[in-house]
Amino acid sequence: MVPIGDEQNSSLGTVLFVDDEESILKSIQRSFFLADFEVITALGAKQALKILETETIDIVVSDFRMPEIDGLQFLKLVKNQYPGISRVILSGFVEHAAVLRSLTSGVTTTYFAKPWEDKVLDARIKHILKIRRLLRSQKLLDLVNRIDNLPTLPSLYQEFMDAIEKEKPINQIAEIIKKNTSVATKVLQVANSAFYGLKETTSIDFAMVYIGLNPLKDIVLTLTLTNEMNWSHEQIEQLQAIFHHSNLVNRYIPKFYHLIPDAQKFKPFPAVGLTHDIGKIILLQYFPKRYHSILTAQKETPGLSFHDAELELGFAENTHAEIGAYFLDWWNLPEVIMEVALFHHCPHQATEHYRPLLETACYTDNLINYLNQISETEEPDLIPFPMPGVSKNQIKSVVDEIRSELVVEVSLF
């Protein structure tokens, strides 16, 4: 991973602020007069849409409460017409539920709470702009451009997410999954696996309720995405390994995270572990020789991680982390999901807002890899937790639980 430090160019990009109050827009212009990014303001959604027709914009920051076209309606239009623009909503606590739905559905990529501190908002905007620049590095774009047909979000997944956004009943959402027999069968396989604990259920509705809609979103994403790709027998074995590892990481990120004193609520994004290694799936499908060379390097150097093997082979700037983040960003998935994919090997580069989550994701990922490498009878060294306030006894309790599940397989393919 290349540090996202200061760039030599004076402007990191252009940010469009949208509000229906002129006094707030003037205050924003004053606050960010000397910022490292260019600021453009629009009085309401209609004026903003006209600006977007003629200006190159990197980020749109919109107030939630606006007349005629509110912030979420406006950002939905931006998503549909200009999907490459990052979309940020400014909201108060009263809009919290609506904002969370917009995040999980991809209408907005992140949000800032009102009232905000100028320094905090400045730092977050610069971080987003620097990530955008990182995901457009020449090495990464050269690799992506070698893919003849770029993987897009499958229509079934988009229909599934649209139904969730509209808060349709479970039975109607289940009918969407049932449209694809292969995906429906695999959802049942996951639910009935020892990993999730159901026993021989044949009901998609019940499986969805049991697994939970948030984890199911990323399970359906993985299933529909991989279902549209062609896989050899050898690749399917690697897919199983990726999915099993991702499930374990996803299962134990919140358990470790909840050990952190005064940690922010984890509930809105409980499934970030399922997509953290999606770049490996892209590599396995489109660059199998490179994927095999990384595995070979790992075998030749016991204890070498997949990511470190990538760096040793000269794949800096286009490792599985950047590749996964590129597509998660392109698919308009929430910022936090993209950041976990991008920074799970270097959490110190994540935005401060997500850093405890990224520290936990990195720790969980490394710990599970380590536990996979030692024998069942070997006493593991307890890797110190990166955040203060977590005891060895707490870590040991979770480690014992992980070891009991390492051998539990989740069959998908």
Coordinates of C-alpha atoms in Angstrom, one line a residue:
M1 CA 0.0 0.0 0.0
V2 CA 1.4 3.4 -1.0
P3 CA 0.9 6.1 1.7
I4 CA -1.8 8.6 0.9
G5 CA 0.2 11.5 2.1
D6 CA 0.5 15.0 0.8
E7 CA 0.4 15.3 -3.0
Q8 CA 2.4 17.9 -4.9
N9 CA -0.6 19.3 -6.8
S10 CA -2.1 22.3 -5.0
S11 CA -5.7 21.1 -5.4
L12 CA -6.8 17.6 -4.5
G13 CA -10.1 18.0 -6.3
T14 CA -13.4 19.8 -6.4
V15 CA -16.2 19.6 -3.9
L16 CA -19.8 20.8 -4.5
F17 CA -21.6 21.9 -1.3
V18 CA -25.4 22.0 -1.6
D19 CA -27.8 23.7 0.8
D20 CA -31.0 25.7 0.7
E21 CA -29.6 28.4 3.0
E22 CA -27.4 31.0 1.5
S23 CA -25.9 32.0 4.9
I24 CA -24.6 28.4 5.4
L25 CA -23.1 28.3 1.9
K26 CA -21.3 31.6 2.6
S27 CA -20.0 30.2 5.9
I28 CA -18.7 27.1 4.1
Q29 CA -16.9 29.3 1.5
R30 CA -15.2 31.3 4.3
S31 CA -14.3 28.1 6.3
F32 CA -12.7 26.4 3.3
F33 CA -11.2 29.4 1.5
L34 CA -7.6 28.1 2.0
A35 CA -8.5 24.4 1.8
D36 CA -6.5 22.0 -0.4
F37 CA -9.6 21.4 -2.5
E38 CA -11.7 23.7 -4.7
V39 CA -15.1 24.6 -3.3
I40 CA -18.2 25.3 -5.4
T41 CA -21.6 26.0 -3.8
A42 CA -25.2 25.5 -5.0
L43 CA -28.4 27.0 -3.5
G44 CA -30.5 23.9 -3.6
A45 CA -30.7 20.7 -5.7
K46 CA -31.9 22.2 -9.0
Q47 CA -28.9 24.7 -9.1
A48 CA -26.6 21.8 -8.2
L49 CA -27.8 19.6 -11.0
K50 CA -27.1 22.5 -13.5
I51 CA -23.6 22.9 -12.1
L52 CA -23.0 19.1 -12.5
E53 CA -23.8 19.4 -16.2
T54 CA -20.8 21.7 -16.8
E55 CA -18.3 21.2 -14.0
T56 CA -16.0 18.3 -13.1
I57 CA -16.9 17.4 -9.5
D58 CA -15.3 14.9 -7.2
I59 CA -17.5 15.0 -4.2
V60 CA -21.0 16.3 -3.6
V61 CA -21.8 17.3 0.0
S62 CA -25.6 17.9 0.4
D63 CA -27.8 19.0 3.3
F64 CA -30.6 16.5 4.1
R65 CA -33.4 18.9 4.6
M66 CA -34.1 20.9 1.5
P67 CA -37.4 22.0 -0.1
E68 CA -38.7 20.5 -3.4
I69 CA -35.9 18.0 -3.7
D70 CA -34.4 16.8 -0.4
G71 CA -30.8 15.7 0.1
L72 CA -31.4 11.9 -0.4
Q73 CA -33.6 12.4 -3.5
F74 CA -30.9 14.7 -4.9
L75 CA -28.1 12.3 -4.2
K76 CA -30.0 9.5 -5.8
L77 CA -30.2 11.5 -9.0
V78 CA -26.4 12.2 -8.7
K79 CA -25.8 8.4 -8.3
N80 CA -27.8 7.6 -11.4
Q81 CA -26.5 10.4 -13.6
Y82 CA -22.9 10.7 -12.3
P83 CA -22.0 7.4 -10.5
G84 CA -18.3 8.3 -10.3
I85 CA -18.9 11.2 -7.9
S86 CA -18.6 10.5 -4.2
R87 CA -21.9 11.5 -2.4
V88 CA -22.0 12.8 1.2
I89 CA -25.1 13.7 3.2
L90 CA -25.1 16.2 6.0
S91 CA -27.7 15.2 8.6
G92 CA -28.9 15.6 12.1
F93 CA -29.9 12.8 14.5
V94 CA -33.6 12.9 13.5
E95 CA -32.7 11.7 10.0
H96 CA -30.4 8.9 11.3
A97 CA -32.6 5.9 10.2
A98 CA -33.1 7.3 6.7
V99 CA -29.4 8.1 6.4
L100 CA -28.4 4.6 7.4
R101 CA -30.7 3.2 4.7
S102 CA -29.2 5.5 2.1
L103 CA -25.7 4.2 3.1
T104 CA -26.5 0.5 2.9
S105 CA -28.3 1.0 -0.4
G106 CA -25.4 3.0 -1.9
V107 CA -27.3 6.3 -2.4
T108 CA -24.7 8.0 -0.2
T109 CA -21.2 6.9 0.3
T110 CA -20.8 8.5 3.7
Y111 CA -22.4 11.1 6.0
F112 CA -21.3 13.9 8.3
A113 CA -23.3 14.7 11.4
K114 CA -24.6 18.2 12.0
P115 CA -23.4 20.4 13.5
W116 CA -19.9 19.6 12.2
E117 CA -16.4 20.9 13.1
D118 CA -14.6 22.6 10.2
K119 CA -11.3 20.8 10.9
V120 CA -13.0 17.4 11.1
L121 CA -15.0 18.0 7.9
D122 CA -11.8 19.3 6.1
A123 CA -9.9 16.2 7.2
R124 CA -12.6 13.8 6.0
I125 CA -13.0 15.5 2.7
K126 CA -9.3 15.5 2.0
H127 CA -9.2 11.8 3.0
I128 CA -11.9 10.9 0.5
L129 CA -10.1 12.9 -2.2
K130 CA -6.8 11.2 -1.5
I131 CA -8.4 7.7 -1.7
R132 CA -10.0 8.7 -5.0
R133 CA -6.6 9.6 -6.3
L134 CA -5.1 6.3 -4.9
L135 CA -7.8 4.3 -6.6
R136 CA -6.9 6.0 -9.9
S137 CA -3.2 5.3 -9.8
Q138 CA -1.7 4.3 -13.2
K139 CA -0.6 0.8 -12.0
L140 CA -4.1 0.0 -10.8
L141 CA -5.9 1.5 -13.8
D142 CA -3.5 -0.4 -16.2
L143 CA -4.5 -3.7 -14.4
V144 CA -8.2 -2.9 -14.5
N145 CA -8.0 -2.0 -18.2
R146 CA -6.7 -5.5 -19.0
I147 CA -10.1 -6.9 -18.0
D148 CA -12.2 -7.2 -21.1
N149 CA -15.6 -7.2 -19.4
L150 CA -15.5 -5.4 -16.1
P151 CA -17.6 -7.2 -13.4
T152 CA -20.7 -5.2 -12.7
L153 CA -23.2 -5.6 -9.9
P154 CA -25.6 -8.4 -11.0
S155 CA -29.2 -7.4 -11.6
L156 CA -30.4 -9.8 -9.0
Y157 CA -28.3 -8.1 -6.3
Q158 CA -29.5 -4.7 -7.4
E159 CA -33.1 -5.8 -7.3
F160 CA -32.5 -7.3 -3.9
M161 CA -30.9 -4.1 -2.5
D162 CA -33.6 -2.0 -4.0
A163 CA -36.2 -4.1 -2.2
I164 CA -34.3 -3.6 1.1
E165 CA -34.1 0.1 0.6
K166 CA -37.8 0.3 0.0
E167 CA -38.3 -1.8 3.2
K168 CA -40.4 -4.5 1.4
P169 CA -41.6 -7.4 3.5
I170 CA -39.3 -10.4 4.0
N171 CA -41.4 -12.7 1.9
Q172 CA -41.2 -10.3 -1.1
I173 CA -37.4 -10.0 -0.7
A174 CA -37.2 -13.8 -0.5
E175 CA -39.0 -14.1 -3.8
I176 CA -36.3 -12.1 -5.5
I177 CA -33.6 -14.6 -4.3
K178 CA -35.8 -17.5 -5.4
K179 CA -35.7 -16.2 -9.0
N180 CA -32.2 -17.6 -9.2
T181 CA -32.3 -21.3 -8.2
S182 CA -28.5 -21.5 -7.9
V183 CA -28.3 -18.5 -5.6
A184 CA -31.3 -19.6 -3.5
T185 CA -29.8 -23.1 -3.1
K186 CA -26.5 -21.6 -2.0
V187 CA -28.1 -19.3 0.5
L188 CA -29.8 -22.3 2.1
Q189 CA -26.5 -24.2 2.1
V190 CA -24.9 -21.3 4.0
A191 CA -27.8 -21.1 6.5
N192 CA -27.8 -24.9 7.1
S193 CA -24.0 -25.1 7.5
A194 CA -22.5 -25.8 10.9
F195 CA -21.1 -22.3 10.7
Y196 CA -24.5 -20.7 10.9
G197 CA -26.2 -23.4 12.9
L198 CA -29.5 -24.0 11.2
K199 CA -30.5 -27.6 10.6
E200 CA -32.1 -28.6 7.3
T201 CA -34.3 -25.6 6.8
T202 CA -35.8 -25.3 3.3
S203 CA -37.3 -21.9 3.8
I204 CA -35.5 -18.9 2.3
D205 CA -37.6 -16.6 4.4
F206 CA -36.5 -18.2 7.6
A207 CA -32.9 -18.4 6.5
M208 CA -32.9 -14.7 5.7
V209 CA -34.3 -13.8 9.2
Y210 CA -31.8 -16.1 10.9
I211 CA -28.7 -14.9 9.1
G212 CA -29.9 -11.3 9.2
L213 CA -30.4 -8.9 6.3
N214 CA -27.1 -7.0 6.7
P215 CA -24.8 -10.1 6.5
L216 CA -27.1 -11.5 3.8
K217 CA -26.4 -8.4 1.6
D218 CA -22.7 -9.3 1.3
I219 CA -23.4 -13.0 1.0
V220 CA -25.8 -12.3 -1.9
L221 CA -23.2 -10.0 -3.4
T222 CA -20.6 -12.7 -3.3
L223 CA -22.9 -15.4 -4.6
T224 CA -24.4 -13.4 -7.5
L225 CA -21.0 -12.0 -8.5
T226 CA -19.2 -15.4 -8.5
N227 CA -22.2 -17.1 -10.1
E228 CA -21.7 -15.0 -13.2
M229 CA -18.1 -16.0 -13.5
N230 CA -16.5 -19.2 -15.0
W231 CA -14.5 -21.2 -12.5
S232 CA -12.2 -24.2 -12.9
H233 CA -12.1 -27.0 -10.2
E234 CA -8.9 -25.6 -8.8
Q235 CA -10.3 -22.1 -8.6
I236 CA -13.4 -23.3 -6.8
E237 CA -11.2 -24.7 -4.1
Q238 CA -9.5 -21.3 -3.7
L239 CA -13.0 -19.6 -3.7
Q240 CA -14.0 -21.9 -0.9
A241 CA -10.9 -20.9 1.1
I242 CA -11.5 -17.2 0.5
F243 CA -15.2 -17.4 1.5
H244 CA -14.5 -19.5 4.6
H245 CA -11.8 -17.1 5.7
S246 CA -14.0 -14.0 5.0
N247 CA -16.9 -15.6 7.0
L248 CA -14.6 -16.2 10.0
V249 CA -13.2 -12.6 9.8
N250 CA -16.7 -11.2 9.5
R251 CA -17.9 -13.3 12.5
Y252 CA -15.1 -12.2 14.8
I253 CA -14.6 -8.6 13.9
P254 CA -17.6 -7.5 16.0
K255 CA -16.7 -9.8 18.8
F256 CA -13.2 -8.2 19.2
Y257 CA -14.6 -4.7 18.4
H258 CA -17.1 -4.9 21.2
L259 CA -14.2 -5.5 23.6
I260 CA -13.0 -2.0 23.0
P261 CA -14.1 0.3 25.8
D262 CA -16.4 3.1 24.5
A263 CA -16.3 1.8 20.9
Q264 CA -18.7 3.4 18.5
K265 CA -21.8 1.3 17.6
F266 CA -20.9 -1.5 15.2
K267 CA -24.5 -2.3 14.2
P268 CA -24.9 -0.3 11.0
F269 CA -22.1 -2.3 9.2
P270 CA -21.9 -5.8 10.6
A271 CA -20.8 -7.5 7.4
V272 CA -17.7 -5.6 6.4
G273 CA -15.6 -8.8 6.9
L274 CA -17.4 -10.6 4.1
T275 CA -16.1 -8.2 1.4
H276 CA -12.7 -7.3 2.8
D277 CA -11.0 -9.8 0.5
I278 CA -13.1 -9.4 -2.6
G279 CA -10.0 -8.3 -4.5
K280 CA -8.8 -11.9 -4.2
I281 CA -11.9 -13.1 -6.1
I282 CA -11.2 -10.6 -8.8
L283 CA -7.6 -11.7 -9.1
L284 CA -8.5 -15.4 -9.0
Q285 CA -11.0 -14.9 -11.9
Y286 CA -9.2 -12.5 -14.2
F287 CA -5.5 -13.0 -13.3
P288 CA -5.2 -16.7 -12.2
K289 CA -1.5 -16.9 -13.1
R290 CA -0.7 -14.0 -10.9
Y291 CA -2.8 -15.5 -8.1
H292 CA -0.9 -18.8 -8.4
S293 CA 2.4 -17.0 -8.3
I294 CA 1.4 -15.3 -5.0
L295 CA 0.5 -18.7 -3.5
T296 CA 3.8 -20.2 -4.7
A297 CA 5.7 -17.3 -3.0
Q298 CA 3.8 -18.1 0.2
K299 CA 4.7 -21.7 0.0
E300 CA 8.4 -20.9 -0.5
T301 CA 8.4 -18.6 2.5
P302 CA 6.4 -20.1 5.4
G303 CA 4.6 -17.4 7.4
L304 CA 4.5 -14.9 4.5
S305 CA 1.1 -13.4 4.1
F306 CA -0.7 -13.1 0.8
H307 CA -0.4 -9.3 0.9
D308 CA 3.3 -9.3 1.7
A309 CA 3.9 -11.9 -1.1
E310 CA 2.1 -9.4 -3.5
L311 CA 4.5 -6.6 -2.4
E312 CA 7.6 -8.8 -2.7
L313 CA 6.5 -9.7 -6.3
G314 CA 6.2 -6.1 -7.2
F315 CA 2.5 -5.6 -7.1
A316 CA 2.5 -2.5 -4.9
E317 CA -0.4 0.0 -5.7
N318 CA -2.4 -2.9 -7.3
T319 CA -2.6 -5.5 -4.6
H320 CA -5.9 -7.3 -3.8
A321 CA -6.6 -4.5 -1.3
E322 CA -6.6 -1.8 -4.0
I323 CA -8.3 -4.0 -6.5
G324 CA -11.1 -4.8 -4.1
A325 CA -11.6 -1.2 -3.0
Y326 CA -11.6 -0.1 -6.6
F327 CA -14.6 -2.3 -7.5
L328 CA -16.4 -1.7 -4.2
D329 CA -16.1 2.0 -4.9
W330 CA -17.1 1.6 -8.6
W331 CA -20.2 -0.4 -7.5
N332 CA -21.2 2.5 -5.2
L333 CA -21.0 0.5 -2.0
P334 CA -20.7 2.4 1.4
E335 CA -17.4 4.1 2.1
V336 CA -16.8 2.0 5.2
I337 CA -16.9 -1.3 3.2
M338 CA -14.5 0.1 0.7
E339 CA -12.1 1.4 3.4
V340 CA -12.1 -2.0 5.2
A341 CA -11.1 -3.6 1.9
L342 CA -8.5 -1.0 1.1
F343 CA -6.9 -0.6 4.5
H344 CA -7.2 -4.0 6.3
H345 CA -3.5 -4.4 6.0
C346 CA -2.6 -0.8 7.0
P347 CA -5.3 0.5 9.3
H348 CA -3.2 3.6 10.3
Q349 CA -4.0 5.0 6.8
A350 CA -7.8 4.8 7.3
T351 CA -9.8 7.9 8.2
E352 CA -9.8 8.5 12.0
H353 CA -13.5 7.9 12.1
Y354 CA -13.1 4.2 11.0
R355 CA -9.6 3.5 12.5
P356 CA -10.8 1.5 15.5
L357 CA -12.8 -0.7 13.1
L358 CA -9.9 -1.1 10.7
E359 CA -7.5 -1.9 13.6
T360 CA -9.9 -4.6 14.7
A361 CA -10.3 -5.9 11.1
C362 CA -6.6 -6.1 10.6
Y363 CA -6.1 -7.8 13.9
T364 CA -8.8 -10.4 13.3
D365 CA -7.6 -11.1 9.7
N366 CA -4.0 -11.6 10.9
L367 CA -5.0 -13.7 13.9
I368 CA -7.2 -16.1 11.9
N369 CA -4.4 -16.5 9.4
Y370 CA -1.9 -17.3 12.2
L371 CA -4.3 -19.8 13.9
N372 CA -4.7 -21.5 10.5
Q373 CA -0.9 -22.0 10.3
I374 CA -0.4 -23.7 13.7
S375 CA -1.5 -27.2 14.7
E376 CA -4.7 -27.9 16.7
T377 CA -2.6 -29.0 19.7
E378 CA -0.1 -26.1 19.6
E379 CA -0.7 -23.4 22.2
P380 CA -1.1 -20.1 20.3
D381 CA 0.8 -16.9 21.2
L382 CA -1.7 -14.3 22.1
I383 CA -1.1 -11.4 19.8
P384 CA -1.6 -8.2 21.7
F385 CA -4.7 -6.3 20.7
P386 CA -3.9 -2.9 19.1
M387 CA -6.5 -0.9 21.0
P388 CA -6.1 -0.2 24.8
G389 CA -8.4 -1.6 27.4
V390 CA -8.6 -5.2 26.1
S391 CA -7.2 -7.9 28.4
K392 CA -5.4 -11.2 27.5
N393 CA -8.2 -13.2 29.1
Q394 CA -10.7 -11.5 26.8
I395 CA -8.5 -12.3 23.8
K396 CA -8.0 -15.9 24.9
S397 CA -11.7 -16.4 25.2
V398 CA -12.4 -15.3 21.6
V399 CA -9.3 -17.2 20.3
D400 CA -10.6 -20.5 21.8
E401 CA -13.9 -19.9 20.1
I402 CA -12.2 -19.2 16.7
R403 CA -10.1 -22.4 17.0
S404 CA -13.3 -24.4 17.5
E405 CA -14.7 -23.0 14.2
L406 CA -11.5 -23.2 12.0
V407 CA -12.5 -26.7 10.8
V408 CA -16.1 -25.8 10.1
E409 CA -16.6 -25.5 6.3
V410 CA -19.1 -23.4 4.5
S411 CA -19.8 -25.0 1.1
L412 CA -20.8 -22.5 -1.6
F413 CA -19.6 -23.8 -5.0

